[in-house]
Amino acid sequence: MLSLDIIAMQAPVIFQVSWLLIAVPLLVAAVLLLVGDHANGVAPLLGVAGVAIPLGLAVTLLVTMLNLGEQSRAVTVSLYEWMSFVGGGVSFALLIDQLSILFVLLITGVGTLIFIYSCGYMADDPGRRRFFALMNLFIAAMLVLVLADSYLLLFVGWEGVGLASYLLIGFWQHKVSASLAAKKAFMVNKVGDLGLFAAIALMFTQFGSSDFHAVNARMDSSGSVVPVIMGFTLLLAALAKSAQVPLHTWLLDAMEGPTPVSALIHAATMVTAGIYLIVRSHAIFALAPSASLTVTIVGAVTIFVGAWIGATKDDIKKVLAASTMSQLGYLMVAAGLGPVGAAFAIFHLLAHGVFKANLFLGAGSVMHATGGETDMRVFGRLRRVLPWTCLAFFCGYLAIIGFPLTSGFYSKDHIIAAAFEQSMVTGVALAVGAALTALYMTRLWLLTFFGASRWDEDVKPHESSSIMVFPLVILGLASLGGGVALNAWIQGWLQPAIGNDVIAAPLIELTWQSEVAFGAVTLGVLTGWLLYRRPLAVQPSATTNPLVRAGANELGLNQAIDALIVRPGWALTSAVGAVETHVIEAGIDGIGSCATRASQQLHRMQGGNVRSYAGVVVIGTVIVVAALVIGIWL
Amino acid sequence: MTSEYLILSAVLFCIGVGGVLIRRNPLVIFMSIELMLNAANLALVTFARARGDLGGQAGAFFVMVCAAAEVVVGLAIIVTVFRSKRSIDIDDMTLLSGAPGAEGGSLA
């Protein structure tokens, strides 16, 4: 700790004010929530400022770090002693290193664009002050999560984003479906929180600290069991937060929230917290190969499940949510591969954050144009009326399917290549996942923007205002160009922070793995085009294909969880309730009624009848005398 | 000699108890109480004589005085009750139960 403090003192002054990153959005959230309706007018402006100021600070930090030597880039900024106890303590400290600064830039950068978009999207919503306040609360909590230098402080942010996510999914609380979805997201995430909590408790008992440095340093001497337990508990936390099978069910329902929320929280940032946790805990997973392998398997399964669901849903936001699941599966696989994949996990995470935010905002623009419609079966031919949205969406589409030279191409191909190196099975699974991604995105693309128009005559689609189109265009350009910019640089940058391997990554490289991946994508696009090039009937008949029905039903996983966990839980609570009513309550009632009945019996003796009183006196006297006599005899 | 007097005293006492428990007329109950008190007096003077001690005789006088005073107060109560209720049946006097309406009529 001492050496780190010295580094902090020598570090440029900009690091000392890094707490402003968190304080600014938190302050904005507090002001907007506390001032009340007086702040309605300035809510959008304050809201955007609450994330744009941290963005400026983060860019300054990045530039400063680029000018520093590699050894002095990671800085721990100790703010104050949070709590102290016998044998240790926890300081409230921020860790600014190569990994966390990338996350901060993603959160504030994409966040700023989404906030600007929201100014247009939420312009007519009566609750927009609350919207911007909660979004700023989310930004503050997410920044705590990624800037924390200990697992305990990370947990604070982890719970904070969970709370913000809950509040924003249920933002339109008058909709029953929205409040149910919010509750579901909160409860499923609690399962994961228990995992993280258990891991932190284990760290305190084993190492007496939850600092990243302390845990990493003492990990080697912790035996063989502790890393495995920690690995699996952290994996449980990541499963829930990053919507991996089998704890993914909340993400599709979470689309009940406003579309900017889906873009920011449920695509670009919060759901990647699980990946961040695993990459940050690389020292633990390095010592727990079984946990790492499980991470990879879970990721590969989720790629499939997500793509399957995505290929069958008709709701445009649910397709994108399933696609998010699937892409998070890629990140999980990459994180589970260890040093060969860690940097690519972060690379794809950044790329995905940008292009998925773009796709979600594009979907939001389509919804905005069609009066809140999300059913792709009643879209069609929207390229004519929404040219800018269509163009920006096309950039995101190219990026997500991994079209050469776009950001998704670089980030995803590296993961597929690394997977092939680890094992043939994983590689093939990822390549098939890439083909499915291309298939469902082509379906979405064709159904929404091409073919004959299928919307009702009274719907008058119109292009969104420029305040919504501007972020779309920026995100679209970033989706296209981001890969080229980061490809060669990111591995070397991250290496000191997460200990990844650095391999050569030229812009154009023809290996058999990249050819397989490109072949898979081409296959997926062609299949999608062949299936959906024909104009769709205005009222398509219900499908009978069992594969499609299973996917649209989310593979029955909701029902399975209902049957395995929710219903037994209800049965347990009603059993406990029955015990409460029929045993505990009945027992207490019984004591009371016994006392009442006994007193009624005693009451009869006091009937006011003089002679019965006299009789009782006589009986009493006889008993006393008899006792005396017996006493004398004995 | 002593035991015969004591047996007589016990018999008189039991007759008194029986009268108190069985009879419903307060005057007879008073007479039964007098019988019990005098049974006690008999026992007191018997023991005084057997011990050659005057303490018991003196106690008997005190009992007689108390009994006389008690009869005075008791008769006064009975007369008052009779005046208000036109009845002196002991079983009708149940006001002490505290239950409303336990008494046939009100004292007021």
XYZ file of C-alpha atoms in Angstrom, chain A residues 603 606-611 613-616 618, chain B residues 17 20-24 90-91 93-94 96-97:
24
model
C -66.548 -16.409 38.033
C -68.557 -15.453 42.958
C -72.313 -15.483 42.441
C -73.124 -13.126 45.305
C -74.847 -15.980 47.184
C -73.971 -15.504 50.873
C -74.516 -19.112 51.798
C -69.509 -17.993 50.381
C -70.068 -19.398 53.861
C -69.816 -22.914 52.476
C -66.462 -22.138 50.864
C -66.298 -23.868 55.979
C -72.359 -24.167 61.075
C -75.622 -20.856 58.803
C -75.289 -23.005 55.671
C -78.845 -24.324 55.486
C -81.227 -21.652 56.712
C -82.316 -18.726 54.519
C -80.726 -14.330 52.251
C -80.632 -15.850 48.743
C -79.176 -10.606 48.583
C -76.694 -11.200 45.696
C -71.928 -8.623 45.897
C -71.649 -10.643 42.691
